[in-house]
CSV table of N, CA and C in Angstrom, one decimal:
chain,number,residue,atom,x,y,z
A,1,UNK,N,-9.8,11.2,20.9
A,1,UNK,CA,-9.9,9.8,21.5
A,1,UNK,C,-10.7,8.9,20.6
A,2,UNK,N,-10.8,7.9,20.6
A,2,UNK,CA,-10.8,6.7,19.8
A,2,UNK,C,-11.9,5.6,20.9
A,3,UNK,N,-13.2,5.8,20.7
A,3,UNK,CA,-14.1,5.2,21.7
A,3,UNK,C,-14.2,3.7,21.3
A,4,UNK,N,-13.9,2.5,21.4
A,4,UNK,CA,-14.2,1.3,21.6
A,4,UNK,C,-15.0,0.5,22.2
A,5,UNK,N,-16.1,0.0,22.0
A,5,UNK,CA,-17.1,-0.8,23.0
A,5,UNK,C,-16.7,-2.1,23.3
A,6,UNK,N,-15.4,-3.0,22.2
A,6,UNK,CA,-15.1,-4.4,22.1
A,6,UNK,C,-15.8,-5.4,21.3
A,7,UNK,N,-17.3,-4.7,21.6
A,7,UNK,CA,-18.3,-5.9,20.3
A,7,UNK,C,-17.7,-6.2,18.8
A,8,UNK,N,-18.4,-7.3,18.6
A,8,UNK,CA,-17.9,-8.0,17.6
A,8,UNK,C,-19.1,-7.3,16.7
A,9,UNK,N,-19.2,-7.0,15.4
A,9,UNK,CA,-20.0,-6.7,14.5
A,9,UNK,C,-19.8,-7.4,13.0
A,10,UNK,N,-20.4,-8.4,13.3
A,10,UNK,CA,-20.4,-9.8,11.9
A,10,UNK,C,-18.9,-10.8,12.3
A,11,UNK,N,-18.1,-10.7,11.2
A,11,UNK,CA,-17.3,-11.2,11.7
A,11,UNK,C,-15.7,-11.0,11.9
A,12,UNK,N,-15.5,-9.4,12.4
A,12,UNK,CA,-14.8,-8.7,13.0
A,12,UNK,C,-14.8,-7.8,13.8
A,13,UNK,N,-13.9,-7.3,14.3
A,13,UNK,CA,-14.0,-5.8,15.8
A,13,UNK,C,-14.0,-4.8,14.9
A,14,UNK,N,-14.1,-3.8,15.5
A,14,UNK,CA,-13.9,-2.5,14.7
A,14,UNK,C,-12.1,-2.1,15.1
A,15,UNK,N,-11.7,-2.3,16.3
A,15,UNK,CA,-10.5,-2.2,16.3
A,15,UNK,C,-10.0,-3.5,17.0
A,16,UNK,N,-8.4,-3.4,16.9
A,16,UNK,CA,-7.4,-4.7,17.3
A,16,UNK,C,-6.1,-3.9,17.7
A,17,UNK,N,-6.2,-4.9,19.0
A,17,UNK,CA,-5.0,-4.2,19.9
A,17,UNK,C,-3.6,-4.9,19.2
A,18,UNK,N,-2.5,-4.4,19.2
A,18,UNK,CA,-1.3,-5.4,18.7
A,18,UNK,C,-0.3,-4.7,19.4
A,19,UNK,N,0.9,-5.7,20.1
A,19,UNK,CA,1.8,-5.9,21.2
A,19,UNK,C,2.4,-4.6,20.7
A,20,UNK,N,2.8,-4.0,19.8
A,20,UNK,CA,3.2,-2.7,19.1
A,20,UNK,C,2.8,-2.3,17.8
A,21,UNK,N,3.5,-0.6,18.0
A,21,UNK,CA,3.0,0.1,16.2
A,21,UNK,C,3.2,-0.7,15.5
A,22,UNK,N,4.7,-1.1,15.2
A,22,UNK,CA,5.4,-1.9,14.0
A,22,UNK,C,4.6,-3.5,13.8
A,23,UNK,N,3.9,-4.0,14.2
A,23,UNK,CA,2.9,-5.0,14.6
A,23,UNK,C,1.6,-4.5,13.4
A,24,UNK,N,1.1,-3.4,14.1
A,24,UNK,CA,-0.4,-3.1,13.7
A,24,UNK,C,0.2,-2.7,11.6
A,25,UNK,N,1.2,-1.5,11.9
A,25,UNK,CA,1.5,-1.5,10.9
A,25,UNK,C,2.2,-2.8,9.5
A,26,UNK,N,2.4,-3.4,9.9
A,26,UNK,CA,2.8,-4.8,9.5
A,26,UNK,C,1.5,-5.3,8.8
A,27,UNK,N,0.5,-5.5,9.7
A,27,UNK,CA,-1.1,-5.6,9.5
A,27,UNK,C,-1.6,-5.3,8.3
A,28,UNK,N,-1.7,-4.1,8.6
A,28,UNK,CA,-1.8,-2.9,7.2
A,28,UNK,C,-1.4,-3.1,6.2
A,29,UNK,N,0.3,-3.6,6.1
A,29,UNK,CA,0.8,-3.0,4.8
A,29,UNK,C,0.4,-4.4,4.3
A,30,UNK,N,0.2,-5.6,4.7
A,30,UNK,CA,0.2,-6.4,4.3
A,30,UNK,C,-1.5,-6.8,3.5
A,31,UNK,N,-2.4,-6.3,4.2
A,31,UNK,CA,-3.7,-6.1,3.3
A,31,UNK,C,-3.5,-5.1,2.0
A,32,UNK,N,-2.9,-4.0,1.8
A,32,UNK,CA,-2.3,-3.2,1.2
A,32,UNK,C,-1.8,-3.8,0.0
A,33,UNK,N,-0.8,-5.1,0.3
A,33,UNK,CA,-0.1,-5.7,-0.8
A,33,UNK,C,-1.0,-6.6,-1.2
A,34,UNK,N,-2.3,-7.2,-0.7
A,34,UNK,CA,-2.8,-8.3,-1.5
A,34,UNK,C,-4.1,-7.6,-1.9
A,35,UNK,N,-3.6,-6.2,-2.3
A,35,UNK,CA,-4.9,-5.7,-3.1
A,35,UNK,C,-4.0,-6.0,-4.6
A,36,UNK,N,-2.9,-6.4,-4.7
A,36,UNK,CA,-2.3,-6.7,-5.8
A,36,UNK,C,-2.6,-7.6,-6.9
A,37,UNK,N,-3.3,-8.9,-5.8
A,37,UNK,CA,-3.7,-9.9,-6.4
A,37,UNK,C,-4.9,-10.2,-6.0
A,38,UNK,N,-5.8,-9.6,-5.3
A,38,UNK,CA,-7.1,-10.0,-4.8
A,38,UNK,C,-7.9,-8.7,-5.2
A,39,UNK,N,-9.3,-8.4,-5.3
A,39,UNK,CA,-9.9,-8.1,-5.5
A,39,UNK,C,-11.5,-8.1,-4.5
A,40,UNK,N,-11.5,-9.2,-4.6
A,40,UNK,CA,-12.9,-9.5,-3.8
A,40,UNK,C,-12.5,-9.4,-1.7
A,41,UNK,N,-13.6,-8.7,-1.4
A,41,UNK,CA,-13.7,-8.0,-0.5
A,41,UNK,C,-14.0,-9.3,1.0
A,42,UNK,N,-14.3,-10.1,0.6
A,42,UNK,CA,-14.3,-11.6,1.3
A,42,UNK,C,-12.7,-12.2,1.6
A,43,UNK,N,-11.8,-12.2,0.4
A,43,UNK,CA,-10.7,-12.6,1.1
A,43,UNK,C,-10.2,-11.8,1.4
A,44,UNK,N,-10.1,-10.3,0.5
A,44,UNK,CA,-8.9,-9.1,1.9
A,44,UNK,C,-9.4,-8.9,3.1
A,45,UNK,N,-10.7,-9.6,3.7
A,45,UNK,CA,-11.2,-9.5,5.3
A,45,UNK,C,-10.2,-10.8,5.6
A,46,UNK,N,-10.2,-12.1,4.8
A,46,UNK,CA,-10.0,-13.2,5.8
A,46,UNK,C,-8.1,-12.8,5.5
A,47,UNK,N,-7.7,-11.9,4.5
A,47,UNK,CA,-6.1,-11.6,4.9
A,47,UNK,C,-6.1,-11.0,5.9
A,48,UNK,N,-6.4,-10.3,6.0
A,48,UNK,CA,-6.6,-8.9,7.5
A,48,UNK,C,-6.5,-10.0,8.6
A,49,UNK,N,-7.6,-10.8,8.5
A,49,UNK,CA,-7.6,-11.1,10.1
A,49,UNK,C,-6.5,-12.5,10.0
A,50,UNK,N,-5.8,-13.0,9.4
A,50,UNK,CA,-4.7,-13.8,9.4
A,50,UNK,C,-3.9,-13.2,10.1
A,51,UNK,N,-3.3,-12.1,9.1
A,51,UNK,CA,-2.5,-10.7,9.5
A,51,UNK,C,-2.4,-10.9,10.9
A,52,UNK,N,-3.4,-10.0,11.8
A,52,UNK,CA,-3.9,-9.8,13.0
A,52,UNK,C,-3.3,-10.9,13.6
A,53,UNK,N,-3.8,-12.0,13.3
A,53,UNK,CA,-3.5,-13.1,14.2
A,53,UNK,C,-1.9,-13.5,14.3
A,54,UNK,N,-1.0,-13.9,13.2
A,54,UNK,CA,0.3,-13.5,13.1
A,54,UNK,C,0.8,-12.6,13.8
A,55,UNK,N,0.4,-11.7,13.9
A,55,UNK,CA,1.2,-10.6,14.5
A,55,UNK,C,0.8,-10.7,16.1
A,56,UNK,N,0.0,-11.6,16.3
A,56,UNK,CA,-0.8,-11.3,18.1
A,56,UNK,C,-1.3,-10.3,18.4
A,57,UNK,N,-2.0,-9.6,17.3
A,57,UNK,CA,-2.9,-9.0,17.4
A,57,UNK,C,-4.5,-9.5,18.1
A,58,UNK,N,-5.1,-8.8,18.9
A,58,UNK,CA,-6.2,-9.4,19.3
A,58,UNK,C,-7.3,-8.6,19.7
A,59,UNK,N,-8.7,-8.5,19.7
A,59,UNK,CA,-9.7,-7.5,19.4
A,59,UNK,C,-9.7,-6.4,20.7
A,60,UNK,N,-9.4,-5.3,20.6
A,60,UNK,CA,-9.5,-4.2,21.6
A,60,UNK,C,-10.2,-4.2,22.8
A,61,UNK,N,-9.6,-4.2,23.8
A,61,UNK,CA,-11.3,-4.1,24.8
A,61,UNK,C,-11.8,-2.8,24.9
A,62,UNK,N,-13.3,-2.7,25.7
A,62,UNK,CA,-13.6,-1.5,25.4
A,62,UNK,C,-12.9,-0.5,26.0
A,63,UNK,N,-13.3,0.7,26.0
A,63,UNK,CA,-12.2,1.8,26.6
A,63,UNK,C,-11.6,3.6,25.2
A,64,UNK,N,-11.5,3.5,26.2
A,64,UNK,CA,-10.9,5.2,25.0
A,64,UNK,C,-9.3,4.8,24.6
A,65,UNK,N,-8.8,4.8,23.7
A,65,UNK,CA,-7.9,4.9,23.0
A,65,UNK,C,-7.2,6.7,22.8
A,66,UNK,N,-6.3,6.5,23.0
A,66,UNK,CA,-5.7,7.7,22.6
A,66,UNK,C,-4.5,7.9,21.2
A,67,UNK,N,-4.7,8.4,20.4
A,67,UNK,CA,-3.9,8.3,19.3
A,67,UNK,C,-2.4,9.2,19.0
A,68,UNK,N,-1.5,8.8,19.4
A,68,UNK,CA,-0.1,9.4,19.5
A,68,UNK,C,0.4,9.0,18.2
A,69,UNK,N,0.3,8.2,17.3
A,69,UNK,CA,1.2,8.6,15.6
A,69,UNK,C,0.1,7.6,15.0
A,70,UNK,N,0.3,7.9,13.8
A,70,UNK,CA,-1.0,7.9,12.8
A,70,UNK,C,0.4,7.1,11.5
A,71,UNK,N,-0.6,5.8,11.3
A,71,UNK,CA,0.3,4.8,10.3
A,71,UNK,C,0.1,4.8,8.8
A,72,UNK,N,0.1,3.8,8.1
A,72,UNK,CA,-0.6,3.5,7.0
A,72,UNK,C,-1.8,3.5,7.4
A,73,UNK,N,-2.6,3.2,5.6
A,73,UNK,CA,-3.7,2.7,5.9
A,73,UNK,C,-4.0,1.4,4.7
A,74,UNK,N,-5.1,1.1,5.0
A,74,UNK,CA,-5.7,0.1,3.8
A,74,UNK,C,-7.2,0.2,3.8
A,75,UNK,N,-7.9,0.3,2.3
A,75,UNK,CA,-9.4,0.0,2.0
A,75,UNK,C,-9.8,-1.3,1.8
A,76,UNK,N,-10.7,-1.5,2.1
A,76,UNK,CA,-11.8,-2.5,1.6
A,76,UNK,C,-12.9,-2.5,1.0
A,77,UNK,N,-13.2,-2.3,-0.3
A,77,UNK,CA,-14.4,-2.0,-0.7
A,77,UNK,C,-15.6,-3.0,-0.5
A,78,UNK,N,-16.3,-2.9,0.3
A,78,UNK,CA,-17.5,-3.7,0.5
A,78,UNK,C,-18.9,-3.5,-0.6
A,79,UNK,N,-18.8,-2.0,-1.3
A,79,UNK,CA,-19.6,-2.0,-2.2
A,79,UNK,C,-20.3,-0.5,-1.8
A,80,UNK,N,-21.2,-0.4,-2.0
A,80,UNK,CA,-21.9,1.2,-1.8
A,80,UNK,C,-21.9,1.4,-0.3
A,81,UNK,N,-21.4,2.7,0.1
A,81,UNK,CA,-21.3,2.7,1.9
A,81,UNK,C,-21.2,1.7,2.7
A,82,UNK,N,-20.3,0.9,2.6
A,82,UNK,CA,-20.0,-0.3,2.9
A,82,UNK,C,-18.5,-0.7,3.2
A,83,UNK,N,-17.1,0.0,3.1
A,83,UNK,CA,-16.3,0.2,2.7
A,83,UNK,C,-15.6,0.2,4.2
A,84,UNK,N,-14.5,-0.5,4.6
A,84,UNK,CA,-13.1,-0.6,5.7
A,84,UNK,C,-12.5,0.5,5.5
A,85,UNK,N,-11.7,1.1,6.2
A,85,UNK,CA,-10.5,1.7,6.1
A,85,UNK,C,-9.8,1.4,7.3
A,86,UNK,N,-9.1,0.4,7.1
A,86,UNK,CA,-8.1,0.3,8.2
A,86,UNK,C,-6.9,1.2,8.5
A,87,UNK,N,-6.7,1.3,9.5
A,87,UNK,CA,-5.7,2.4,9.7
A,87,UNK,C,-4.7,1.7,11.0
A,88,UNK,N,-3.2,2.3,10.7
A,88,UNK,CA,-2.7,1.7,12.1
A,88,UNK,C,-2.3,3.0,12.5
A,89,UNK,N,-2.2,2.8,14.2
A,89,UNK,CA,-2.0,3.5,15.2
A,89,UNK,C,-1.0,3.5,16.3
A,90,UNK,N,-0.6,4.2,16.9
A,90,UNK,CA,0.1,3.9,17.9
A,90,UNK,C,-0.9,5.2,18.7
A,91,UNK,N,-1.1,4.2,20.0
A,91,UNK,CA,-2.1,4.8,21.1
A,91,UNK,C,-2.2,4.0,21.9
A,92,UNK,N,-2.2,5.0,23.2
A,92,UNK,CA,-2.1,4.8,24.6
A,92,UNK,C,-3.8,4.6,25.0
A,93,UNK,N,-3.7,3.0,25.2
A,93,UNK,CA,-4.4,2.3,25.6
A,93,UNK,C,-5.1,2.8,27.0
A,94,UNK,N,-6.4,2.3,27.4
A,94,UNK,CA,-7.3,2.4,28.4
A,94,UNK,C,-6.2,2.1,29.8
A,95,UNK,N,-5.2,1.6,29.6
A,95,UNK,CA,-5.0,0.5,31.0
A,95,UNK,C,-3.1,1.8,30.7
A,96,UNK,N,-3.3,2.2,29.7
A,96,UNK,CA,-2.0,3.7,30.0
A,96,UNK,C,-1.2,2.7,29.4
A,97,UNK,N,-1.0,1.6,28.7
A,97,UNK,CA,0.0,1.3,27.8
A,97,UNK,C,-0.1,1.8,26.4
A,98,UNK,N,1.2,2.0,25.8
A,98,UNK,CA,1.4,2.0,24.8
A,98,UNK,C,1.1,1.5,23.8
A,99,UNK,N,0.8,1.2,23.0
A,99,UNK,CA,0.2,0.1,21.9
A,99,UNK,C,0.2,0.0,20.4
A,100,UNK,N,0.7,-1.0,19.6
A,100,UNK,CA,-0.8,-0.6,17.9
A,100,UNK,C,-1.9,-0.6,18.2
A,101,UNK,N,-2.6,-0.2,17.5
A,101,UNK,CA,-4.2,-0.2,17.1
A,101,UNK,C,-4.3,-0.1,16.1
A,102,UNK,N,-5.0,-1.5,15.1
A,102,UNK,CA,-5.9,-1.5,13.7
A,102,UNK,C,-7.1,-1.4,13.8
A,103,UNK,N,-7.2,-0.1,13.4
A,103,UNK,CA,-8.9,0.6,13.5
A,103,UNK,C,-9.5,0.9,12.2
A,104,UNK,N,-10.8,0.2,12.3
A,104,UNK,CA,-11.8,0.8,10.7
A,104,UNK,C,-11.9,1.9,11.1
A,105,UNK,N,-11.4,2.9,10.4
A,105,UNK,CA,-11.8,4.5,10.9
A,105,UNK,C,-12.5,4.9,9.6
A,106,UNK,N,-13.3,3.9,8.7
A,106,UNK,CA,-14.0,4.1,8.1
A,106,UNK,C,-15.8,5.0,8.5
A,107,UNK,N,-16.0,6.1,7.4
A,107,UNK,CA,-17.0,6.7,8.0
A,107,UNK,C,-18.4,6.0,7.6
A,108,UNK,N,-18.4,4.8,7.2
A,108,UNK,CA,-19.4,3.9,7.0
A,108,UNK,C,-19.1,2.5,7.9
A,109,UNK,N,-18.2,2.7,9.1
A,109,UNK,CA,-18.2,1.8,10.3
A,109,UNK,C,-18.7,1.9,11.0
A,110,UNK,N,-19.7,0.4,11.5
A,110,UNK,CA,-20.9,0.8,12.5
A,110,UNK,C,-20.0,1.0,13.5
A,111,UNK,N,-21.0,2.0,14.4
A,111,UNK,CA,-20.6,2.9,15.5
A,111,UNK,C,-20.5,1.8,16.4
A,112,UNK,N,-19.7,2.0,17.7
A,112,UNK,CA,-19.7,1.3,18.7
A,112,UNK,C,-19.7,1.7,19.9
């Protein structure tokens, strides 16, 4: 299970609900591709959360997540233990829907 509290931590969630997998994964591959041309760790946050928004993605509420298939992923180097790993998901949401989920399942993500 995949614990969520919904808090905001700076200036993103730790996870984002999206209408489906193909959605969350879309998310992903797309931070993924602008490690192509970007570098600095400020704008692959403000692609990510474009992404998210595009797709109608919107920040998790709290609740247990359950994880039924396991997506791409994408890094963010923030700098020494400081680092994103976004990951997409498909998981059965608190309220028993199906869902994406883009999650930091990074192990330097503050806890929630």
């Amino acid at each position: 299970m995949i614990p969520l509290s919904g808090k905001k931590h700076g200036d993103y969630h730790r996870g984002y609900r999206c209408p489906s997998y193909e959605a969350a994964t879309f998310v992903v591959s797309i931070v993924e591709k602008a490690h192509l041309h970007e570098k600095k760790p400020k704008m692959l946050r403000a692609t990510l959360l474009r992404s998210l928004a595009g797709q109608a993605c919107e920040p998790a509420a709290a609740g247990q997540y359950r994880p039924l298939q396991l997506g791409n992923v994408s890094q963010i180097d923030n700098g020494p233990e400081a680092g994103e790993e976004w990951t997409a998901l498909r998981v059965q949401a608190p309220d028993g829907a199906e869902i994406g989920l883009v999650y930091d399942a990074s192990i330097y993500g503050i806890d929630d």
